[in-house]
mmCIF file of C-alpha atoms in Angstrom:
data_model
loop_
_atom_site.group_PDB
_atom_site.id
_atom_site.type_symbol
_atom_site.label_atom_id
_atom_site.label_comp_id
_atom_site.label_asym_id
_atom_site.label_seq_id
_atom_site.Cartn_x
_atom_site.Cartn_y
_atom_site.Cartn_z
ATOM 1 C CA UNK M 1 0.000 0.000 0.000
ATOM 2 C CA UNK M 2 1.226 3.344 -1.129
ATOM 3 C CA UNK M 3 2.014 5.986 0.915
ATOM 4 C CA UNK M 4 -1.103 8.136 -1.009
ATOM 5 C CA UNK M 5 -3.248 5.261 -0.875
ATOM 6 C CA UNK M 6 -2.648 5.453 3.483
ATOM 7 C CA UNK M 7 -3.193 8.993 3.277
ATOM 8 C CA UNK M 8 -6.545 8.696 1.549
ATOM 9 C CA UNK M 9 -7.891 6.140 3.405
ATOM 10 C CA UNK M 10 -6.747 7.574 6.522
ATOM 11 C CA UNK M 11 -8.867 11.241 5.319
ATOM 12 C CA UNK M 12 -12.072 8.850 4.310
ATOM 13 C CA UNK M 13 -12.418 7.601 8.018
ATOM 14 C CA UNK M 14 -11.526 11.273 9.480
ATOM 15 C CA UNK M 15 -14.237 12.444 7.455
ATOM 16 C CA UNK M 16 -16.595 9.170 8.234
ATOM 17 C CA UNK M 17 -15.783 9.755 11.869
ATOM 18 C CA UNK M 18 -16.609 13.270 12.192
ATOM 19 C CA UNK M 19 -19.915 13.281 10.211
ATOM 20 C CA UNK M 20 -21.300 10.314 12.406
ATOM 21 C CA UNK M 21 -19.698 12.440 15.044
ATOM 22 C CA UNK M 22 -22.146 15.410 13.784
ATOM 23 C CA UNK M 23 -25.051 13.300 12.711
ATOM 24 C CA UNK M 24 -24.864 12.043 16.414
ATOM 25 C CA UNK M 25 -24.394 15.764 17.606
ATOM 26 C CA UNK M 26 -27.551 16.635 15.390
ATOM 27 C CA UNK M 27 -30.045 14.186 16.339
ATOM 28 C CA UNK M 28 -32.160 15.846 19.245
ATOM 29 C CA UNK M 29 -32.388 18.791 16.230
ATOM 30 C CA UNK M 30 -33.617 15.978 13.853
ATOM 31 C CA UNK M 31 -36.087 14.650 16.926
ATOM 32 C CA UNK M 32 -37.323 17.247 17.582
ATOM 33 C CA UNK M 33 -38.095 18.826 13.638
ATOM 34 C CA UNK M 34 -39.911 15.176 12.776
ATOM 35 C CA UNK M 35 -42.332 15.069 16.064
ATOM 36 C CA UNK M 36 -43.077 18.704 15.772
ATOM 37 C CA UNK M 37 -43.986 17.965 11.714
ATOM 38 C CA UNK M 38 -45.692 14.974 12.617
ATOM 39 C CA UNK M 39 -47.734 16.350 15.810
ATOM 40 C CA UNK M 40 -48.859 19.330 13.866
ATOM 41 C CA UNK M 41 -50.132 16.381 10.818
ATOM 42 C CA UNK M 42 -51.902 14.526 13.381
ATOM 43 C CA UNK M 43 -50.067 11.853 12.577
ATOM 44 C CA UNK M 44 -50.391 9.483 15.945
ATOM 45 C CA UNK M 45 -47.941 6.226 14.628
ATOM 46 C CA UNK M 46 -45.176 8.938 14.035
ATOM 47 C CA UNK M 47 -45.674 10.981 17.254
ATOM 48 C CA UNK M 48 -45.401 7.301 19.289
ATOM 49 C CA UNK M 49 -42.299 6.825 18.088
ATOM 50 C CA UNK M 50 -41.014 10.754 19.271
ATOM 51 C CA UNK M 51 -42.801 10.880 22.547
ATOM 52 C CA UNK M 52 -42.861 8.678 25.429
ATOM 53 C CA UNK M 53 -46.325 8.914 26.813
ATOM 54 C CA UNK M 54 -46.432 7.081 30.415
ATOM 55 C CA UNK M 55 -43.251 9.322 31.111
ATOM 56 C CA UNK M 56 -45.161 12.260 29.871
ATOM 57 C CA UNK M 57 -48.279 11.876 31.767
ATOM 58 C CA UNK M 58 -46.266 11.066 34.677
ATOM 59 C CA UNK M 59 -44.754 14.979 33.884
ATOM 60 C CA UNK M 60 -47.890 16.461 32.861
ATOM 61 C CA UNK M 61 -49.840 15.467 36.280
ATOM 62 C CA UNK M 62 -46.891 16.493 38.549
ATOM 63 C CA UNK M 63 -46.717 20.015 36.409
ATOM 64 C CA UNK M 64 -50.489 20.872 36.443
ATOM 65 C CA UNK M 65 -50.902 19.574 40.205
ATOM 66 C CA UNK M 66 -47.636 22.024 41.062
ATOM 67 C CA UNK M 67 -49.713 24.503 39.164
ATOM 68 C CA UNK M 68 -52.990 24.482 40.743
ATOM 69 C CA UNK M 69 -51.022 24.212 44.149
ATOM 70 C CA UNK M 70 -48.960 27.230 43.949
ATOM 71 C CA UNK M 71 -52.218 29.167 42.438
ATOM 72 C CA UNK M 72 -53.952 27.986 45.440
ATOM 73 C CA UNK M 73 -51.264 27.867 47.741
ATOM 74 C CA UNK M 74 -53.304 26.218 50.516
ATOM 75 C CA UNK M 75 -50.224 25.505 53.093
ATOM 76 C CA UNK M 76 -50.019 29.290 53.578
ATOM 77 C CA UNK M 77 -54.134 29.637 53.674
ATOM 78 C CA UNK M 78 -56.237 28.559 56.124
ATOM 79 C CA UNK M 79 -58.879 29.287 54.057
ATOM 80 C CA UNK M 80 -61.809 27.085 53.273
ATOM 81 C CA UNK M 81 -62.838 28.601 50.054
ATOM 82 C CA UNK M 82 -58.911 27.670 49.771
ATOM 83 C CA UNK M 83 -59.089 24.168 50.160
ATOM 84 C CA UNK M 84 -62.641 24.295 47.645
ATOM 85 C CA UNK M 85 -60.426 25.134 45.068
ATOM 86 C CA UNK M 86 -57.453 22.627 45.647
ATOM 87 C CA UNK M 87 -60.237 19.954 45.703
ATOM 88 C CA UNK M 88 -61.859 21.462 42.131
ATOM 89 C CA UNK M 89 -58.280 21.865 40.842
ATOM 90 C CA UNK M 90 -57.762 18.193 41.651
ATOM 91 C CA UNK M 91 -60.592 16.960 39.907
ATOM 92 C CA UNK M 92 -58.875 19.428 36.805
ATOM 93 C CA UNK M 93 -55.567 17.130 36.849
ATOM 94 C CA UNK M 94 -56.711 14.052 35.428
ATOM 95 C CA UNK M 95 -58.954 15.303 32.128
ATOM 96 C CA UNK M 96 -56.420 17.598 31.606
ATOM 97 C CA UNK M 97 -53.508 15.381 31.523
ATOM 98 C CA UNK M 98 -55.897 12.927 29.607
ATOM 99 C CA UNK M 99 -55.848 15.770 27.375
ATOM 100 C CA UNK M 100 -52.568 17.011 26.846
ATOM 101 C CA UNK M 101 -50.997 13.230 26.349
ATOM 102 C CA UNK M 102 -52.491 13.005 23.099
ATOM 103 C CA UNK M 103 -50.960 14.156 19.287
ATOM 104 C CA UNK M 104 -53.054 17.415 20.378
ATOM 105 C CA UNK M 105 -51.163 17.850 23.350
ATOM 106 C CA UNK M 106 -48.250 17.090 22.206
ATOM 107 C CA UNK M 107 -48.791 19.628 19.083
ATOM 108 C CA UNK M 108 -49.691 22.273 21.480
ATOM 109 C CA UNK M 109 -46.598 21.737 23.564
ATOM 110 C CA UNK M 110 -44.330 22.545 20.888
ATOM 111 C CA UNK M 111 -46.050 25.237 19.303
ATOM 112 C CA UNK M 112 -46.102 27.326 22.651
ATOM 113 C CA UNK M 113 -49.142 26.382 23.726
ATOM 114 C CA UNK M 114 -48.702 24.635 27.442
ATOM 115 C CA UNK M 115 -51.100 23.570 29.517
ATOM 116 C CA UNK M 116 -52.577 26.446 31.879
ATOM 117 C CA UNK M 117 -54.570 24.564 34.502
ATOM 118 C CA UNK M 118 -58.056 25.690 33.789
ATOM 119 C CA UNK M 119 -61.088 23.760 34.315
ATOM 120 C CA UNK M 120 -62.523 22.200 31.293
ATOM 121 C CA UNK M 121 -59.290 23.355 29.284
ATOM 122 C CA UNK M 122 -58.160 21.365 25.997
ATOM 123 C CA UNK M 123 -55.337 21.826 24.043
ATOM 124 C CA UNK M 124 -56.366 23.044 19.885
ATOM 125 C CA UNK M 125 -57.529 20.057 17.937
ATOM 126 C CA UNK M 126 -56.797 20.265 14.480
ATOM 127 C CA UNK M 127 -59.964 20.207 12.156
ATOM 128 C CA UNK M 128 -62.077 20.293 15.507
ATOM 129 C CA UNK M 129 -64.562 22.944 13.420
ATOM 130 C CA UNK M 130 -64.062 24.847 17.102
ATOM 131 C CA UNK M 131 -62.418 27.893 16.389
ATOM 132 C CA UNK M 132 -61.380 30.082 19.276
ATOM 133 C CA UNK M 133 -63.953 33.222 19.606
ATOM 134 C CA UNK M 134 -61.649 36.638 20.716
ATOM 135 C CA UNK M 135 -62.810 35.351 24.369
ATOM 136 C CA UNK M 136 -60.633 31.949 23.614
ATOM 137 C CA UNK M 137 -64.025 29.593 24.306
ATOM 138 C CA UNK M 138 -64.354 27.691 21.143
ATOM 139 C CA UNK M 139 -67.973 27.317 19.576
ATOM 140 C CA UNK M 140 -68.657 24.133 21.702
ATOM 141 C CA UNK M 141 -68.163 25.809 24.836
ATOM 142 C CA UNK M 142 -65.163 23.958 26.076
ATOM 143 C CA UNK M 143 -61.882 26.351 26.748
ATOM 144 C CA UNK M 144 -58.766 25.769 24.746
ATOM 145 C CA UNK M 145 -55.162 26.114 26.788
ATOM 146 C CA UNK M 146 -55.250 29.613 25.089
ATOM 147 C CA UNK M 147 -55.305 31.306 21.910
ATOM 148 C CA UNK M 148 -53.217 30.528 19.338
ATOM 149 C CA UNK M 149 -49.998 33.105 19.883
ATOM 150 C CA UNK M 150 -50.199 35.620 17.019
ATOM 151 C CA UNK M 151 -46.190 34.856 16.345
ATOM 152 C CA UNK M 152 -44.336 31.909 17.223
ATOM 153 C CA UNK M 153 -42.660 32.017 20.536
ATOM 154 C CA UNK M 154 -38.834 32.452 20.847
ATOM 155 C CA UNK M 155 -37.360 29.436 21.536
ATOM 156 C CA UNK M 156 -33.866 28.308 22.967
ATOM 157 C CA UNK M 157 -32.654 24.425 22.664
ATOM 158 C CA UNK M 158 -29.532 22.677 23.661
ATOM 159 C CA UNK M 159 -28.542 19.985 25.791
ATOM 160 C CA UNK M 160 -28.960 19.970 29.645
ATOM 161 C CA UNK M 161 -26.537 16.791 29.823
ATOM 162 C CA UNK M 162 -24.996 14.333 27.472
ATOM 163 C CA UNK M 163 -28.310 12.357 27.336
ATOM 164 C CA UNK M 164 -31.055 15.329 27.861
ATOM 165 C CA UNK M 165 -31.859 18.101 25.325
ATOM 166 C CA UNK M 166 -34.533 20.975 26.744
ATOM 167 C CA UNK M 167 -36.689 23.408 24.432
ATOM 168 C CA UNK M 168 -37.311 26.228 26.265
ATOM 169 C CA UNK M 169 -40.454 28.604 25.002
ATOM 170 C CA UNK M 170 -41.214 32.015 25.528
ATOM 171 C CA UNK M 171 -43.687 34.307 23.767
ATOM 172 C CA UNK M 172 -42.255 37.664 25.261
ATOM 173 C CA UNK M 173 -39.568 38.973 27.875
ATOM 174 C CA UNK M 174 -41.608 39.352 30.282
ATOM 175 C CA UNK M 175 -43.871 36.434 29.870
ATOM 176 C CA UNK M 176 -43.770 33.203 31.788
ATOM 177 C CA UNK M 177 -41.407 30.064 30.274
ATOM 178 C CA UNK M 178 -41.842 26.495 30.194
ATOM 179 C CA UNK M 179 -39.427 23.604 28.203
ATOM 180 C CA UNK M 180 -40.148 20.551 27.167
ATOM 181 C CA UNK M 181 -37.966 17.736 28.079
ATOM 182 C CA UNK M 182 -36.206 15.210 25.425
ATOM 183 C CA UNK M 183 -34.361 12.157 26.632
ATOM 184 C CA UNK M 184 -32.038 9.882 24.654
ATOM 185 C CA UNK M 185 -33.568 6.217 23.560
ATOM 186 C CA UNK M 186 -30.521 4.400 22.106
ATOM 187 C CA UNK M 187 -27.554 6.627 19.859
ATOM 188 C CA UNK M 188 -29.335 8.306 18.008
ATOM 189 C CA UNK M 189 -33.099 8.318 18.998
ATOM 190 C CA UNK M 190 -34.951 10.814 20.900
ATOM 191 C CA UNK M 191 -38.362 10.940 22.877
ATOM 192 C CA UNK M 192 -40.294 13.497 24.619
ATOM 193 C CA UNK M 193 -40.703 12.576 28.115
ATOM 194 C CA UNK M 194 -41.607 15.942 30.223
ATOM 195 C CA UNK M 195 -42.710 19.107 30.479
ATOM 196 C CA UNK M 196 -41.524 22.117 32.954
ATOM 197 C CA UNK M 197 -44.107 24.201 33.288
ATOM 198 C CA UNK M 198 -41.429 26.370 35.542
ATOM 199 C CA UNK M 199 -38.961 26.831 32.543
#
């Protein structure tokens, strides 16, 4: 073997080893891009492959019941009308987890629309014929998380730790934050597993 033959095979696995090196670098990018594509489609056989959903409920009713207690706050209050609403915001968890941990929910998520905590609150549904009125009650009667934001929010992404990668979403610089939570299935593979309603 040739001293140019050692040289070019020695620049083909360089190059091999840093574009796997990048693809793997890349991958939480690529994750995230096909579940956000394939939330906002609807399309539920793509979405299970992106999102882990017991992990994700798990998330979702820790979040929302964190929520509702800190809007309550009923270990400050001794207040009955207090404890009314921690009971009423309990009953709240479990549809609206139920409704969040769906391709909806998940479409919602990453288009900056989290989950707010409301009673009887559902995240858009795509061809739902419910359009939200300027009040944000859809035609059915049912509340939506919010209104759709007039611009996307700004969003940040990067890795939290070799095997986590966080989205973070904010609609203004003053407004509230929240991230949602990728963890790494195998080399390459990605699923969403939580939200932080906190940012």
């Amino acid at each position: 073997m040739t001293r140019t033959t050692r040289s070019v095979i020695t620049t083909l696995v360089v190059l091999i080893l840093v574009a796997a090196l990048g693809f793997i670098y890349a991958s939480p990018y690529i994750a995230l891009n096909r579940v956000k594509r394939a939330a906002d489609a609807r399309d539920a056989q793509t979405v299970n492959e992106y999102v882990d959903f017991p992990a994700l409920r798990a998330s979702l009713k820790e979040q929302i019941a964190a929520l509702l207690t800190r809007r309550v706050d009923i270990q400050k209050s001794g207040n009955p009308l207090a404890i009314i609403g921690a009971m009423i915001g309990a009953a709240v968890v479990g549809p609206l987890v139920d409704s969040y941990a769906t391709p909806d929910g998940v479409a919602a998520i990453l288009n900056g629309i989290p989950p707010r905590g409301t009673p009887g609150e559902h995240p858009p549904q795509a061809g739902d014929g419910s359009p939200a009125s300027p009040s944000g009650v859809p035609a059915s009667g049912a509340t939506t998380a919010q209104e759709a934001p007039k611009q996307p929010p700004m969003t940040t992404a990067g890795y939290r730790s070799l095997n986590t990668f966080v989205v973070t979403y904010r609609h203004g610089a003053g407004d509230a934050r929240y991230s949602a939570i990728f963890h790494r299935d195998g080399l390459v593979s990605w699923k969403l597993v939580a939200v932080d309603l906190n940012g």
